[in-house]
Coordinates of N, CA and C and ligand atoms in Angstrom, one line a residue:
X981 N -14.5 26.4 -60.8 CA -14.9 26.0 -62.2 C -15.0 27.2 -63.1
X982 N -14.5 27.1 -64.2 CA -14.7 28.1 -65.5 C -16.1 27.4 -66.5
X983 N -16.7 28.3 -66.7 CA -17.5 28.1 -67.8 C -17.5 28.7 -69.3
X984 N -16.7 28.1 -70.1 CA -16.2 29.3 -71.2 C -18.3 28.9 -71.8
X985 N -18.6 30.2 -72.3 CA -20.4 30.7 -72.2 C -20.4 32.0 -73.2
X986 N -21.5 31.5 -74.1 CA -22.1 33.3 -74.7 C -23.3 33.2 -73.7
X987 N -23.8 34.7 -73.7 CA -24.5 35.0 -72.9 C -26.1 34.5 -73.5
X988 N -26.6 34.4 -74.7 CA -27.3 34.1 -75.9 C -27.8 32.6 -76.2
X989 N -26.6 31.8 -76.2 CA -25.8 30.4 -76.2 C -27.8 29.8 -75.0
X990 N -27.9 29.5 -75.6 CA -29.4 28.3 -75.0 C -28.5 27.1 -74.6
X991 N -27.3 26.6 -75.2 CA -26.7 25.5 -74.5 C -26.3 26.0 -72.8
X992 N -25.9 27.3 -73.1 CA -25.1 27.6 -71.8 C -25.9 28.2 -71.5
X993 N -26.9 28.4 -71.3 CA -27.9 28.9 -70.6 C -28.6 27.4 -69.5
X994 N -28.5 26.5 -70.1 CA -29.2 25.3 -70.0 C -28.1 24.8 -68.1
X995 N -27.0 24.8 -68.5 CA -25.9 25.2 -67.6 C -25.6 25.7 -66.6
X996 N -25.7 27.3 -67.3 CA -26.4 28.4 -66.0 C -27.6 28.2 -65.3
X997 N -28.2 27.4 -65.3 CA -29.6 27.3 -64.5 C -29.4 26.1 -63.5
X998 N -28.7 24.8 -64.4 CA -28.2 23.8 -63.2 C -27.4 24.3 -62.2
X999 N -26.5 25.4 -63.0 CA -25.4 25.7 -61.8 C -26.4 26.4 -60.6
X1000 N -27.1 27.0 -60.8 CA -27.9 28.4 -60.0 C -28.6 27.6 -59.0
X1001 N -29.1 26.4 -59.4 CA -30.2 25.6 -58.9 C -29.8 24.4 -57.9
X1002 N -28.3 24.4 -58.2 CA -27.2 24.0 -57.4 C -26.3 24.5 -55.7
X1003 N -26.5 25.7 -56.6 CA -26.0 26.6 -55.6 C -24.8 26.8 -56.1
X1004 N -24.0 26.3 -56.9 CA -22.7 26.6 -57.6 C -22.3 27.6 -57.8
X1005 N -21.0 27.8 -57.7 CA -20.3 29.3 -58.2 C -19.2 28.6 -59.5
X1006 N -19.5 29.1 -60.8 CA -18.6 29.4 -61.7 C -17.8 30.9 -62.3
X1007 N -16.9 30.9 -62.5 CA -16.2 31.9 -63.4 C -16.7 31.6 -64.7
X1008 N -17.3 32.6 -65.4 CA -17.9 32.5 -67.0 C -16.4 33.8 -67.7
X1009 N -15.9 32.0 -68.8 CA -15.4 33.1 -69.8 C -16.1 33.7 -70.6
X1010 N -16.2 34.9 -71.1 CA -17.5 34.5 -72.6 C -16.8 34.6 -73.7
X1011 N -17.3 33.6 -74.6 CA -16.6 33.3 -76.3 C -17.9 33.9 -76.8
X1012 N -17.8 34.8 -77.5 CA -18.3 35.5 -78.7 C -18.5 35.1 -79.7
X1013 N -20.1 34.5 -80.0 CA -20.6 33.5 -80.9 C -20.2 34.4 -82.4
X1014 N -20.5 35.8 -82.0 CA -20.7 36.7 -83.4 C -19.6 37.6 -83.9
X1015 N -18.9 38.2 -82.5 CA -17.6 39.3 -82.7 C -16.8 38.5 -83.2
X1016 N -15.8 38.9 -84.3 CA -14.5 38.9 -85.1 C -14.6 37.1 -85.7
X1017 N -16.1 37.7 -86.3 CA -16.2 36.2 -87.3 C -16.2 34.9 -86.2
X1018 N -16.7 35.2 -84.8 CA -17.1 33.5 -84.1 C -15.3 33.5 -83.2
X1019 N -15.6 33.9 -81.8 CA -14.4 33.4 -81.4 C -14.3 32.1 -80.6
X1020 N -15.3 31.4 -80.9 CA -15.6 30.0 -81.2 C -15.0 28.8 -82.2
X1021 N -14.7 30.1 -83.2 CA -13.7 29.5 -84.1 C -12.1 29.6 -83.8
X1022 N -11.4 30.5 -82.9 CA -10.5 30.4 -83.1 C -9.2 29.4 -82.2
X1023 N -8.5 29.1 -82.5 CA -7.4 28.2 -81.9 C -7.6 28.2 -80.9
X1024 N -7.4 28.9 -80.0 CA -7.3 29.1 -78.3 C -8.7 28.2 -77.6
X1025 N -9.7 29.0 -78.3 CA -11.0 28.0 -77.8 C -10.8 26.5 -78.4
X1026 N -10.5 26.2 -79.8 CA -10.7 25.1 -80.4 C -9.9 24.3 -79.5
X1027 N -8.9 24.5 -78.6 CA -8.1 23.8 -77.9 C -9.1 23.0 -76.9
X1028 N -9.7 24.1 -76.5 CA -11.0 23.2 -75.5 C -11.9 22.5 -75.8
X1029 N -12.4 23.1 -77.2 CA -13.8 22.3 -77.2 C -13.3 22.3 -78.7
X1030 N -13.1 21.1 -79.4 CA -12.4 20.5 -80.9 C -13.6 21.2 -81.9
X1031 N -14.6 20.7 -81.5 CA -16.3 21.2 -82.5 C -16.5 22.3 -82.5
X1032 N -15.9 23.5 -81.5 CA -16.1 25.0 -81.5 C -17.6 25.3 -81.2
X1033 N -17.8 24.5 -80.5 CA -19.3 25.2 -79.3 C -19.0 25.8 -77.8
X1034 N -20.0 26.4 -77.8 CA -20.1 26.8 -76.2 C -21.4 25.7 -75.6
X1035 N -21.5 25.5 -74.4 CA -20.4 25.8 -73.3 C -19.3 24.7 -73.5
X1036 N -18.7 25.0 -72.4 CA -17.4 23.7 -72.4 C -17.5 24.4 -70.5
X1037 N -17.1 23.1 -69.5 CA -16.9 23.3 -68.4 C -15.5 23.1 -68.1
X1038 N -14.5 23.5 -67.4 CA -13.6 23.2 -66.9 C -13.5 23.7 -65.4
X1039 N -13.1 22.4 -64.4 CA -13.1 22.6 -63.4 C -11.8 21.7 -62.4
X1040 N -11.4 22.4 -61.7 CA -9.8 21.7 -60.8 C -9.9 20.3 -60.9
X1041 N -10.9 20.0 -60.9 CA -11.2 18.3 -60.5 C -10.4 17.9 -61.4
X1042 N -10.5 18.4 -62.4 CA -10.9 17.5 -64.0 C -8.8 17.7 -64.1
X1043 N -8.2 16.6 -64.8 CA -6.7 16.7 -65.3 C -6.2 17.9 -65.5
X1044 N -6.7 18.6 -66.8 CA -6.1 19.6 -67.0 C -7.4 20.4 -68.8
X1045 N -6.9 21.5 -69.1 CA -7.9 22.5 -70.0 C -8.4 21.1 -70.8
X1046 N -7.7 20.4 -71.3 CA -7.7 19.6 -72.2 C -8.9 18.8 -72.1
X1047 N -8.9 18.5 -70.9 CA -10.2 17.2 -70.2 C -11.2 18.5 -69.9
X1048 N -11.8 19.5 -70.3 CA -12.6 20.4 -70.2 C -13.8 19.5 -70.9
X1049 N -14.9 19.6 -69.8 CA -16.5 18.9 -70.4 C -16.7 19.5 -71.6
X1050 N -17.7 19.1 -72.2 CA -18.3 19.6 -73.3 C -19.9 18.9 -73.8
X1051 N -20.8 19.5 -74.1 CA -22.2 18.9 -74.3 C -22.8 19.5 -72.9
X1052 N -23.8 20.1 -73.3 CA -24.6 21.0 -72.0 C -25.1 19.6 -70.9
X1053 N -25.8 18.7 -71.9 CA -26.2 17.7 -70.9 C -25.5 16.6 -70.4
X1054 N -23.9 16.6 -70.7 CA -23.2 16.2 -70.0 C -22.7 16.2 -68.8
X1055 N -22.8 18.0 -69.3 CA -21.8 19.0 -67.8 C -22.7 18.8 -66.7
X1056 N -24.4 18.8 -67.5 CA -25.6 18.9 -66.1 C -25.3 17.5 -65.3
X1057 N -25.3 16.7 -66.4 CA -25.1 15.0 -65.8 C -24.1 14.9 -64.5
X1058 N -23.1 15.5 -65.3 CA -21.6 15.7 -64.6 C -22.0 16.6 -63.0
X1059 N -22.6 17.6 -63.3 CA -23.0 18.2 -61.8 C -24.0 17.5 -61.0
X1060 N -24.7 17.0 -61.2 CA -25.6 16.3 -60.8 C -25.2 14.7 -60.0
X1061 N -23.9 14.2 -61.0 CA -23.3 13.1 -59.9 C -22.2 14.0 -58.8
X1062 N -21.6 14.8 -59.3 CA -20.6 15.5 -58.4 C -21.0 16.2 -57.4
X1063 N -22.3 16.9 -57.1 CA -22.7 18.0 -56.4 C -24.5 17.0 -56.3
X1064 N -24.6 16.4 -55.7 CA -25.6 15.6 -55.4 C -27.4 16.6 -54.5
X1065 N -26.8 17.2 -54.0 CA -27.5 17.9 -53.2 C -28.1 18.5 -54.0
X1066 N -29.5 18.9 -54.2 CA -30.5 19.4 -54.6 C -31.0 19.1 -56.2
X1067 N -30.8 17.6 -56.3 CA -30.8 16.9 -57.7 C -32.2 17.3 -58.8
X1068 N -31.6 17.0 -59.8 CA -32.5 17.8 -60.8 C -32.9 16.7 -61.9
X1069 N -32.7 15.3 -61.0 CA -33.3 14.2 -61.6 C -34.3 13.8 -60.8
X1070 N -35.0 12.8 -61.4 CA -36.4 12.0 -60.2 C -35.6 11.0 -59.3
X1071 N -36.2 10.1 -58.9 CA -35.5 8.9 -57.9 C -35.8 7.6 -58.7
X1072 N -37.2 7.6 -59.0 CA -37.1 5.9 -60.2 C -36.4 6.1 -61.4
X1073 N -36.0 4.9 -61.7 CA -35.1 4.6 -63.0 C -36.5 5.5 -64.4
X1074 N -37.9 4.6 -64.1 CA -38.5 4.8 -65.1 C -38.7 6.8 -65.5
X1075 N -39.1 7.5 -64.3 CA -39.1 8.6 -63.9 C -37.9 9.6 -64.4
X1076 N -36.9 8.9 -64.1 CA -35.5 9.6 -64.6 C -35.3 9.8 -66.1
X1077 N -36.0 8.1 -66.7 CA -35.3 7.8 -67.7 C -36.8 8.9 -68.9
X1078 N -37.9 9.3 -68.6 CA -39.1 10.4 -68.8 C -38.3 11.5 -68.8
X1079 N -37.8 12.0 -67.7 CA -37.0 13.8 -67.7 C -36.0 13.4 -68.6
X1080 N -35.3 12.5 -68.8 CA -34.3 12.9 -69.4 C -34.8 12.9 -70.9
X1081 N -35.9 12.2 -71.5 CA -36.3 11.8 -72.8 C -36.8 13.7 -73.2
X1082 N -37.6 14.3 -71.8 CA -37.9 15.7 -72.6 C -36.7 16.8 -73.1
X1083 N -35.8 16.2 -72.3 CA -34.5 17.6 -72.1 C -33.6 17.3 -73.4
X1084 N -33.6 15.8 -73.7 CA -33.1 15.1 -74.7 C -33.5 15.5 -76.3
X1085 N -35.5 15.5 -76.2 CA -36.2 16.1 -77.6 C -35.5 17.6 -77.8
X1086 N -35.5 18.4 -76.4 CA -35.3 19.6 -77.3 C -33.6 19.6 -77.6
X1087 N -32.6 19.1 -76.8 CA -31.1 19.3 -77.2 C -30.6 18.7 -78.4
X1088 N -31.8 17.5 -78.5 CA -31.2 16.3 -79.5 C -32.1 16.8 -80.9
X1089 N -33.1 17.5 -80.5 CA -34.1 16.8 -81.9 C -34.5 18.5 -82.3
X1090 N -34.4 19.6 -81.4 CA -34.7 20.8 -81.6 C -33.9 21.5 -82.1
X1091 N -33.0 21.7 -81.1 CA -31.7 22.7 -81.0 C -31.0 22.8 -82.2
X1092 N -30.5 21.6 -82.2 CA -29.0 21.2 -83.4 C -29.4 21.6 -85.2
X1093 N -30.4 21.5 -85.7 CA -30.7 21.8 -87.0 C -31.5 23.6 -86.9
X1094 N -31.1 24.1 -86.0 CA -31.9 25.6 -85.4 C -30.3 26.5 -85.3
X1095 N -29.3 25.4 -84.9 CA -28.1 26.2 -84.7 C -27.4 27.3 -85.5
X1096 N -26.7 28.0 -84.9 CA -25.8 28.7 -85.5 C -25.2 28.9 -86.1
X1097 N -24.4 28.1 -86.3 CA -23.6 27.3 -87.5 C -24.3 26.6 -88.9
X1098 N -25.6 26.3 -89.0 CA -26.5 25.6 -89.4 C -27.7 26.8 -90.1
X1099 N -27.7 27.3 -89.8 CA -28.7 29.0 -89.9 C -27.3 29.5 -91.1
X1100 N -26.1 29.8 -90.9 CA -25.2 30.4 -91.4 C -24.9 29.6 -92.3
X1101 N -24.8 28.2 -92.8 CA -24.3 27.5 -94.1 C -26.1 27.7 -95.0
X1102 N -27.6 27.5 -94.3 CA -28.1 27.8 -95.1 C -28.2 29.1 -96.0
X1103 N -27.9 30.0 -94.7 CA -27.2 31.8 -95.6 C -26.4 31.8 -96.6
X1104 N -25.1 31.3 -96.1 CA -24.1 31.8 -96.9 C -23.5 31.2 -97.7
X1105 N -23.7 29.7 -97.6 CA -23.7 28.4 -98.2 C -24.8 28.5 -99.2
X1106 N -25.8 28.1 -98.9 CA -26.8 27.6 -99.9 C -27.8 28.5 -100.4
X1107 N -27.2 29.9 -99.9 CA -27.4 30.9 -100.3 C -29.4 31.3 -100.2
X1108 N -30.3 30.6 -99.2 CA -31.4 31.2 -99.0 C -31.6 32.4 -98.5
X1109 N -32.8 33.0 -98.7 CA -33.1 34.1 -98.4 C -33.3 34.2 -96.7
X1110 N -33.4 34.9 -96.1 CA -33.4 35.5 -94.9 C -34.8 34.9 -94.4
X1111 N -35.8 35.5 -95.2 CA -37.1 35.0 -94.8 C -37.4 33.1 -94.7
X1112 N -36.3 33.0 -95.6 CA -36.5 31.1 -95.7 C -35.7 30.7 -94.6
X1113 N -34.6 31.3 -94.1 CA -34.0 30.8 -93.1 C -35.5 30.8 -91.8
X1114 N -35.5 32.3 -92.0 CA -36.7 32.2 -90.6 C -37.7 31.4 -90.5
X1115 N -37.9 30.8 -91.6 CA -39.1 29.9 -91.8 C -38.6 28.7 -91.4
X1116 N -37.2 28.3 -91.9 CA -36.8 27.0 -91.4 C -36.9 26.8 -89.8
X1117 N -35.8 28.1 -88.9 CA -36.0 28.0 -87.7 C -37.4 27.9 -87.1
X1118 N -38.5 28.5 -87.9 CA -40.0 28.8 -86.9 C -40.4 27.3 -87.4
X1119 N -40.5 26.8 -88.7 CA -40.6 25.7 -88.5 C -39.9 24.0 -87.2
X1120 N -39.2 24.2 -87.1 CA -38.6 23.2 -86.7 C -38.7 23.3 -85.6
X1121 N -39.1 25.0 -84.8 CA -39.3 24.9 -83.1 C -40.6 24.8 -82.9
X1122 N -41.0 25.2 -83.7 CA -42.7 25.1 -83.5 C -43.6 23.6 -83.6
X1123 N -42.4 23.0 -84.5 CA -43.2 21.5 -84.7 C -42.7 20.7 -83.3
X1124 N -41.4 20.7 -82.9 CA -40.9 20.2 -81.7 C -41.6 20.6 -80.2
X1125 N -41.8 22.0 -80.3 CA -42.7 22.5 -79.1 C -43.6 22.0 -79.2
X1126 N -44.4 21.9 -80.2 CA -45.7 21.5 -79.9 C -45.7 19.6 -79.5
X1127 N -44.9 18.9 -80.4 CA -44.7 17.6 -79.8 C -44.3 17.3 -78.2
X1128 N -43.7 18.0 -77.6 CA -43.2 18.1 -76.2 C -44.1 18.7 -75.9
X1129 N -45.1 20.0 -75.8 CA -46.2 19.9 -75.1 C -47.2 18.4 -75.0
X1130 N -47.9 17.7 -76.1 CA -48.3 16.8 -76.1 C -48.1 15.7 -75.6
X1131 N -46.9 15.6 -75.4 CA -45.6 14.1 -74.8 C -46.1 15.0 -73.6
X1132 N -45.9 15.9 -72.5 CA -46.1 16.4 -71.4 C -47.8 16.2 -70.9
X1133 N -48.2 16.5 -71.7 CA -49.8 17.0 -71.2 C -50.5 15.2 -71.5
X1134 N -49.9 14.1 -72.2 CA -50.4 12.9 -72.3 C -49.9 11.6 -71.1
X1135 N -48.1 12.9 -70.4 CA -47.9 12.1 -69.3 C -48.4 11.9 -67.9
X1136 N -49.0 13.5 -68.0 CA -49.6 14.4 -67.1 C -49.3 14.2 -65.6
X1137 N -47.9 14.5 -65.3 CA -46.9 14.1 -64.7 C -46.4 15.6 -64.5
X1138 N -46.8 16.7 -65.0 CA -46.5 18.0 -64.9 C -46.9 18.8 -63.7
X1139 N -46.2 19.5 -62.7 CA -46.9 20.2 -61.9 C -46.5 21.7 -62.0
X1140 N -45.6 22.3 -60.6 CA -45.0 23.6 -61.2 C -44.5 23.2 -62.7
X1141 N -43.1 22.3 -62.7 CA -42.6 21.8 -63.4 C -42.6 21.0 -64.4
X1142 N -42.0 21.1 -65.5 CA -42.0 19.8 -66.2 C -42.7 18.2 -66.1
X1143 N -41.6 17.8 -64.6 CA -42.1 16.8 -63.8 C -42.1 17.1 -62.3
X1144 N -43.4 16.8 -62.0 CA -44.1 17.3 -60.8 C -43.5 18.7 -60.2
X1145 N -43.4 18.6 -59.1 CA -42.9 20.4 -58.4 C -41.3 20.7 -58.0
X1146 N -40.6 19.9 -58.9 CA -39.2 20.9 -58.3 C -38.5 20.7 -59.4
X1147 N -37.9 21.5 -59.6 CA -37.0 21.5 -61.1 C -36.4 20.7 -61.5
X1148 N -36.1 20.0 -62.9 CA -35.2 18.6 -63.6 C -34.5 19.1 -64.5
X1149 N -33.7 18.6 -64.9 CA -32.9 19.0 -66.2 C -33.8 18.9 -67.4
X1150 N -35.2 18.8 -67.4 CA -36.0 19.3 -68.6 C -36.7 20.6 -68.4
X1151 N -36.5 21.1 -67.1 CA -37.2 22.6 -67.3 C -35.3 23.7 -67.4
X1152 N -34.6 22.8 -67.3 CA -33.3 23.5 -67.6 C -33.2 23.6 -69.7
X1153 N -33.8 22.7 -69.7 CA -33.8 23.0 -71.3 C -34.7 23.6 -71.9
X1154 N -35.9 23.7 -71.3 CA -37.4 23.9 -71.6 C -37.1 25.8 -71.9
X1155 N -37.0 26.4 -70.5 CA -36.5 27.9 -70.0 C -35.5 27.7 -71.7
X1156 N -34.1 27.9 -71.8 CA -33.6 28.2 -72.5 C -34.3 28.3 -74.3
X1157 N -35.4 27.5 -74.4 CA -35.5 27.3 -76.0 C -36.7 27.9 -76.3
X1158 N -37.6 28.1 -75.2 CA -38.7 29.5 -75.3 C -37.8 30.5 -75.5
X1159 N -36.7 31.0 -74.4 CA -36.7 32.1 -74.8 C -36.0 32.5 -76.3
X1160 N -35.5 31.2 -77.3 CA -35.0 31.3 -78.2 C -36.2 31.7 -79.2
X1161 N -37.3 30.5 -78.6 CA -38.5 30.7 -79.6 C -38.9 32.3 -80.0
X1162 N -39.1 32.5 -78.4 CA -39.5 34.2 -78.3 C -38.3 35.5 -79.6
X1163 N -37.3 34.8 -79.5 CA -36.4 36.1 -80.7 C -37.0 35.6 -81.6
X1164 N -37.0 34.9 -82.0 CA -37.2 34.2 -83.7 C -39.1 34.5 -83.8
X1165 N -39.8 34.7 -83.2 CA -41.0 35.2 -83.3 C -41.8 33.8 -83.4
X1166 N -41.4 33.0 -82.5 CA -42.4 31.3 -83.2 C -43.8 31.4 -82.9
X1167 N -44.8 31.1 -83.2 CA -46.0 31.1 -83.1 C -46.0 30.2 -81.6
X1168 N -46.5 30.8 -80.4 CA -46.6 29.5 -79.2 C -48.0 29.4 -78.4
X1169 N -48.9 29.5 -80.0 CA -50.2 29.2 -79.8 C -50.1 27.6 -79.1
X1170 N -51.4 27.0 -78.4 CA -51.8 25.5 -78.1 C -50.7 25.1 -77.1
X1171 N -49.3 26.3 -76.4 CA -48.3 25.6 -75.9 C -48.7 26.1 -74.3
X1172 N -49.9 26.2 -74.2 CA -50.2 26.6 -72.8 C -49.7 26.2 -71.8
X1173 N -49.1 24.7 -71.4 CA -48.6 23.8 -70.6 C -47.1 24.4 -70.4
X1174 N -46.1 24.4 -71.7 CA -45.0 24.9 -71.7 C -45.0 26.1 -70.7
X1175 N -45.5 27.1 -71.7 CA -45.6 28.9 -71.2 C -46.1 28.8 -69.9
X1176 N -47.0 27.8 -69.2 CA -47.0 27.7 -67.4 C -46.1 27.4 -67.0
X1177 N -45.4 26.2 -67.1 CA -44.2 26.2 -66.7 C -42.9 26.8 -66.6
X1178 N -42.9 27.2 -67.5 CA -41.6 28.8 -68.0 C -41.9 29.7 -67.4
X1179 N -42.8 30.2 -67.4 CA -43.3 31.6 -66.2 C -42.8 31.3 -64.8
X1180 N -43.3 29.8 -65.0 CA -43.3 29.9 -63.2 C -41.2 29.8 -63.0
X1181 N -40.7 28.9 -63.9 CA -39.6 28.6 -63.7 C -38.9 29.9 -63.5
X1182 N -39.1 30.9 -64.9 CA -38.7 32.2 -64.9 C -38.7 33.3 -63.3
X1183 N -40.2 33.2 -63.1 CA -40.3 33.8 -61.5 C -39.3 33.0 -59.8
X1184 N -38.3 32.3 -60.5 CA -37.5 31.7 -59.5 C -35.9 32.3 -59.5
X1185 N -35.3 32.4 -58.8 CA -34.1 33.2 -58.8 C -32.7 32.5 -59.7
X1186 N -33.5 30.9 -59.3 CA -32.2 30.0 -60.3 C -32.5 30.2 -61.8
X1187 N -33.5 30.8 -61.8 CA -33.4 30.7 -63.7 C -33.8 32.3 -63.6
X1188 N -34.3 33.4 -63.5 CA -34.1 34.6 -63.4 C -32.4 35.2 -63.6
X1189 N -31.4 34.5 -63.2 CA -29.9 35.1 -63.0 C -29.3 34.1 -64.0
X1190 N -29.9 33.4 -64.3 CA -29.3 32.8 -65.3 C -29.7 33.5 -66.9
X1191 N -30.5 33.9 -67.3 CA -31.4 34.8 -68.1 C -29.9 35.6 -69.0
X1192 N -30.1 35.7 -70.2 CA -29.1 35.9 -70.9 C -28.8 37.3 -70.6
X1193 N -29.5 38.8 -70.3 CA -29.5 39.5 -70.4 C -28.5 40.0 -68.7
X1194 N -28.7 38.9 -68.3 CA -28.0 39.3 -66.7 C -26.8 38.6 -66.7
X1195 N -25.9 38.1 -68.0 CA -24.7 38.0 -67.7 C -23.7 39.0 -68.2
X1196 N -22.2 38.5 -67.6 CA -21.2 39.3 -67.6 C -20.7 39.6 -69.1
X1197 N -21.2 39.2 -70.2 CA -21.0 39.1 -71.5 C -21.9 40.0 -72.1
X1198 N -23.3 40.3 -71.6 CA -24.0 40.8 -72.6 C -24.1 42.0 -72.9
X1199 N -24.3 41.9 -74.4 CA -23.7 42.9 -75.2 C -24.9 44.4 -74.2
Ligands
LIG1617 N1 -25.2 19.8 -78.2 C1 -24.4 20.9 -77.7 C2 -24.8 22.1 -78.6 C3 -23.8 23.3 -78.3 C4 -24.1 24.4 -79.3 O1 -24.7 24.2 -80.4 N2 -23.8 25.6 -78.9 C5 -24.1 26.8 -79.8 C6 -24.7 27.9 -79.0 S1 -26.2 27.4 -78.3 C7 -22.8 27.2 -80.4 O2 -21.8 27.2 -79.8 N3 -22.9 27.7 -81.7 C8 -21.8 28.2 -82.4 C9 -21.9 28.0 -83.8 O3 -22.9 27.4 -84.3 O4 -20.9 28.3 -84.5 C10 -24.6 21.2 -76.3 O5 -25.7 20.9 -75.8 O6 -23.7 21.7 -75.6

């Protein structure tokens, strides 16, 4: 399997931790969100992934470059039916259908207006200042974080993890958007619940090596 990935990329970070937690081995290409104007923009990637994001998965299974996944919580979906062993879902429907609602708030309702692409049209497009951009992003993680602690701490369904003691594809999302929170400087007062669970997830080898700083890309 290839994973074209920035090392930065919280989608593909979200990826790297299923894979690790898997036991998977991928080859990571990395596309460079920022070098020579976004090489996420150019032809060669767009061939993969039409929207110009990272990640995209491509793996022998799959037809050919063309049929390359795309959507972080698809690829997890995608590994999760394909590679069954050590699932990172619950076993009840209702249980399943809880983890996926948290991993869902932050990819669906956090991430996407915090983006990269989206940070850059408020810049350079609509021309706000720097400080208003930052305000936008601290806004919009800080109101979401704090709602997903709340939704957590009212299901109280939390143990090490998200949900109870072994990893789900909501602490695969969880891990990646702290550490985003952490660059952008968000206030993660009242998020006590989160920040136990991230520590602890952090202190595990599957999300430890997944950690932006320990891939083959970073700058
Ligand atoms: N919903 C997508 C989001 C993918 C995404 O937004 N990726 C970001 C990096 S985290 C990206 O490629 N940004 C490039 C840009 O904004 O130009 C997923 O979960 O895979």
């Amino acid at each position: 399997m290839k994973l074209y990935s920035y090392y930065r990329s919280s989608a593909s970070y979200r990826v790297r931790i299923a894979l690790n937690l898997k036991g998977l081995d991928v080859e990571q290409v990395g596309i460079n969100l920022v070098k020579d104007g976004g090489q996420q923009l150019q032809d060669a990637y767009r061939e993969i992934h039409a929207d110009a994001l990272v990640p995209s998965l491509v793996d022998d299974a799959f037809p050919g470059p063309a049929h390359a996944l795309t959507q972080s919580l698809a690829i997890i979906e995608y590994l999760e039916e394909a590679y069954p062993e050590v699932p990172l879902l619950p076993k009840g429907a209702v249980d399943r259908a809880y983890v996926r609602s948290l991993a869902l708030s932050i990819a669906c309702d956090i991430h996407p207006i915090n983006n990269l692409r989206v940070l850059r049209y408020l810049k350079h497009t609509l021309r706000v200042e720097e400080e208003q951009k930052d305000a936008w992003y601290r806004h919009w993680v800080e109101q979401g974080l704090r709602s997903l602690e709340t939704t957590i701490n009212r299901a109280g369904s939390a143990g090490a993890f998200c949900f109870g003691d072994t990893p789900t594809i909501a602490d695969c999302c969880l891990v990646p958007q702290l550490y985003n929170a952490r660059r952008y400087k968000c206030d993660e007062t009242g998020l006590d619940t989160l920040l136990r669970i991230d520590a602890n997830c952090r202190d595990r080898a599957a999300f430890a090596d997944a950690a932006p700083e320990k891939q083959p890309d970073a700058a």
